[in-house]
Amino acid sequence: MSSTNCFHCGLVNPDEAFELNVLGDARFFCCLGCRAAAQMIVASGLGEYYRFHQPDQQPVDTALSDKQQQALLVYDRDDVQNEFTTRASDGRKTAIFLIEGISCSACTWLIEKRLQQLAGVSYVAMNAATHRLSIEWQPGDVKLSDIFKSLLLIGYRAAPYLPDAAELARARTQRQFILRLGVAGIGMMQAMMNAVALYSGDISDSHERWLWWTSLLLTLPVILISAWPFFTAAGHALKNRQLSMDVSVSIAILSAFLASVWATVTGQGEVFYESVNMFTFFLVLSRFLEFRARTLSNAQGNTLVRVLPATCSLVEGGTVRETSIRDLIDGQIIRLLAGETSPCDGTVVRGQSEFDESSFSGEFRGRAKQLGDPVLAGTINQLQSVDIQVQHMTTGSAVNFLQQLVDRASAEKPRIAELADRGSRQFILSTLLVSLLIGLVWLWLDPDRAFWVVISVLVVTCPCALSLATPTALAQSMAQLKRQGFVITRGYVLERLAQLTEVAFDKTGTLTEGRFELSDFNRDPNADRWAFSEARLKYICGALEQYSEHAMANALKPLTAEFSASALVIEAVETVPGAGIQGQSELGLWRLGSAAFTHQDEAIQTEGTRLYLTCNDQLMATLTLTDRLRSTVAPLFDTLTGLQIRSHVLTGDANPLAEARLRTAGLNGQFLAGCTPGEKLAWVEQRAANSLAVVGDGLNDAPFLAGASLSIAMLEATDLTKTQADVLLFTNDLQVIAHAIGVARRTQKIIRQNLAWALLYNLIALPIAALGLVAPWQAAIGMSVSSLLVVGNASRLRK
């Protein structure tokens, strides 16, 4: 990895990268989190990890505040652990956790080796395919919170694996498929052995009849277990006056089976039990592979896992006690301290504070919350204690609504899928009519062969491949994108992505990180009267922000380290939401915040956010905090340009100085600063005829997102109760947008290939079968191979 890329995660390093000596060599990192993770790995004697590590393009965040680390302590409680752990007779506990951040086999090796170093951990097994960690530990020797912290320090987050109803249903269906496949496979092999003896010609009549009856007994379980779902599905389709693929499948299977039974009972005719078994086996196999391809994201993806607190502080009768969030009901009051995450939707009933709603709105600046204001589950209280009245503990919460969006995408079908479905239904009707016509012709030519020719035609032209061509490819591509944090919530997304010619971005919180840095500090001449040095003023700024969880405060807290001798004591610190922070010292009232809050005149605008430090309304210093561009912006713009897509930026920030940075990063379209939501919408509407996608992050982007043909919401979308984005972006790596466009184009190409193959196969196979050149068992193989080719071609989208 070159010095231009992070040694740990592989992202592009900033101009001033973080440096660390790793195994004797100077290495460079994109953030403090990646550097801290590397330092911990090397200090644990696990430096070999970097010989095999494949960077996953995800920056590491190990900088948890003390309050966030304290939140992990709830997992040490027995009542919380009882929900996801099992206890052995000797007191040891076992559990399964989902691990975020897995990118390669080296990650698996690192996690296992690091946890095995912990005293009390007796067993560790990491599954790289499912991202699930199985672990056994002795609670008396090591705490579960310490295990979580150890993982965090090397760059991985853990959450208890609690399979939901959808996962349980998927696992149950998979077991049923395996049972059906096993029964059909055994029946096919045994029936084929009998068929070899029957077709040898050197067998007596009594032995032939005995083999017929044996084959019948072997085929009955296949009919009753493996093929029965086809019959029930066909019955439902006919009841609803629809023609599905299961109708032609059921006709072929039942016709061949019943004809073979008649021949067995009467002793006249031929039996084709091996064809029935083989056809059923290959049909179940193709359906099983399609099912696996379609549901793979549910089995492996953990992108939507939410790490909500397991417990909360319940206020009852003037007392506060800890309770599990599972015991909360609507109307109860809970208390959130600074730094705590809200476990539910609710309304503020006491106090005021600011909440980090970046998980929903994409806005990194805290949103002020006062009496009566709503609070969403998963948002973080940043400033001070508030009481919240619980709402929507069951199905109405924003988190559950998010899952509904994902389910909606699975239910909706793009236009090409609907065309394929209609085409397959018409094809089934045509096949039945053609089979009837062929049967009549063969009754006239050779009545003894007519029945089996019709069966061969029905089997060989079964539209399995045609029906699987589109949904399998869509499922594979959606699963791949979901694993990378590109969550599709509408069925038409992939089709529109493939047609894009323009993408428009919001700037703040979308193209920028939302992590503020102190870029400029100007000491005012007023400070000379008080003999305040720059270091002392910086200390005062850091002291004021020391107990704040605000995003800007995180950039100022480290300033206290620059001045420690005879430090000024700041007391009675109070946060004024949306304005700033103030505190008392022996010299008077200190304020740090906006020009209006500090009673100062707004200075000439520069790039960044301007803050003012005053003492008794006398200006002491002016600070500028900047929010740097994400490291993936330049690669994103370059890739979009390579895809012949124009990139535009529309921002509400009136500062035009950011345009130069974006042009340098590769912006090839328009840059519009100071846009109101209405102006953004008007710009989008002017391009209504264009294939345009917009990318935004906050509530002000709601009209912007709604007006475009395709909307992509950063992180966990805008306010989910008001705006339904087409795509939710669960990653800070913006390159996934360009990757998704590439996947969408490949998906359209593979769907066309699958449809072309399915149609070509049927056009070739139908005349051959109609001429009587294909036996039923050969038709079963041909049909299955055609389906498997379609599924295999779609599986290329997983790479």
PDB file of N, CA and C in Angstrom, residues 182 272 296 303 312 326 456 481 489 544 587 667 733 748 780:
ATOM      1  N   GLY A 182     -32.741 -34.078  -1.418  1.00  0.00           N
ATOM      2  CA  GLY A 182     -32.190 -35.377  -1.020  1.00  0.00           C
ATOM      3  C   GLY A 182     -33.091 -36.525  -1.411  1.00  0.00           C
ATOM      4  N   PHE A 272     -41.519 -44.830 -17.135  1.00  0.00           N
ATOM      5  CA  PHE A 272     -40.469 -43.813 -17.195  1.00  0.00           C
ATOM      6  C   PHE A 272     -40.265 -43.215 -15.807  1.00  0.00           C
ATOM      7  N   LEU A 296     -29.515 -14.747  -0.593  1.00  0.00           N
ATOM      8  CA  LEU A 296     -28.170 -14.759  -0.039  1.00  0.00           C
ATOM      9  C   LEU A 296     -27.919 -13.547   0.834  1.00  0.00           C
ATOM     10  N   THR A 303     -25.823  -5.432   7.100  1.00  0.00           N
ATOM     11  CA  THR A 303     -25.736  -3.996   6.954  1.00  0.00           C
ATOM     12  C   THR A 303     -26.784  -3.267   7.761  1.00  0.00           C
ATOM     13  N   CYS A 312     -32.330   0.950  29.457  1.00  0.00           N
ATOM     14  CA  CYS A 312     -32.493   2.394  29.555  1.00  0.00           C
ATOM     15  C   CYS A 312     -32.926   2.762  30.974  1.00  0.00           C
ATOM     16  N   ARG A 326     -37.054  -4.047  26.135  1.00  0.00           N
ATOM     17  CA  ARG A 326     -38.149  -4.951  25.775  1.00  0.00           C
ATOM     18  C   ARG A 326     -39.341  -4.785  26.703  1.00  0.00           C
ATOM     19  N   SER A 456     -42.194 -35.228 -23.501  1.00  0.00           N
ATOM     20  CA  SER A 456     -40.878 -34.652 -23.792  1.00  0.00           C
ATOM     21  C   SER A 456     -40.990 -33.181 -24.174  1.00  0.00           C
ATOM     22  N   LEU A 481     -24.947  -5.227  -3.639  1.00  0.00           N
ATOM     23  CA  LEU A 481     -24.969  -3.805  -3.288  1.00  0.00           C
ATOM     24  C   LEU A 481     -25.356  -3.610  -1.829  1.00  0.00           C
ATOM     25  N   THR A 489     -34.525   0.479  -2.060  1.00  0.00           N
ATOM     26  CA  THR A 489     -35.853   0.432  -1.456  1.00  0.00           C
ATOM     27  C   THR A 489     -36.981   0.493  -2.487  1.00  0.00           C
ATOM     28  N   LEU A 544     -14.510  24.902  27.817  1.00  0.00           N
ATOM     29  CA  LEU A 544     -15.941  25.138  27.636  1.00  0.00           C
ATOM     30  C   LEU A 544     -16.627  23.948  26.964  1.00  0.00           C
ATOM     31  N   LEU A 587     -13.044  35.840  36.027  1.00  0.00           N
ATOM     32  CA  LEU A 587     -12.984  37.048  35.208  1.00  0.00           C
ATOM     33  C   LEU A 587     -14.336  37.461  34.642  1.00  0.00           C
ATOM     34  N   LEU A 667     -14.893  17.636 -10.177  1.00  0.00           N
ATOM     35  CA  LEU A 667     -16.263  18.006 -10.526  1.00  0.00           C
ATOM     36  C   LEU A 667     -16.302  18.509 -11.968  1.00  0.00           C
ATOM     37  N   ASP A 733     -18.331   5.553   2.169  1.00  0.00           N
ATOM     38  CA  ASP A 733     -17.558   5.405   0.946  1.00  0.00           C
ATOM     39  C   ASP A 733     -18.438   5.746  -0.250  1.00  0.00           C
ATOM     40  N   GLN A 748     -28.277  -5.324 -16.312  1.00  0.00           N
ATOM     41  CA  GLN A 748     -29.097  -5.239 -17.515  1.00  0.00           C
ATOM     42  C   GLN A 748     -28.523  -6.102 -18.632  1.00  0.00           C
ATOM     43  N   ALA A 780     -35.511 -33.726 -19.448  1.00  0.00           N
ATOM     44  CA  ALA A 780     -35.326 -33.243 -18.071  1.00  0.00           C
ATOM     45  C   ALA A 780     -33.932 -32.678 -17.880  1.00  0.00           C
TER      46      ALA A 780
END
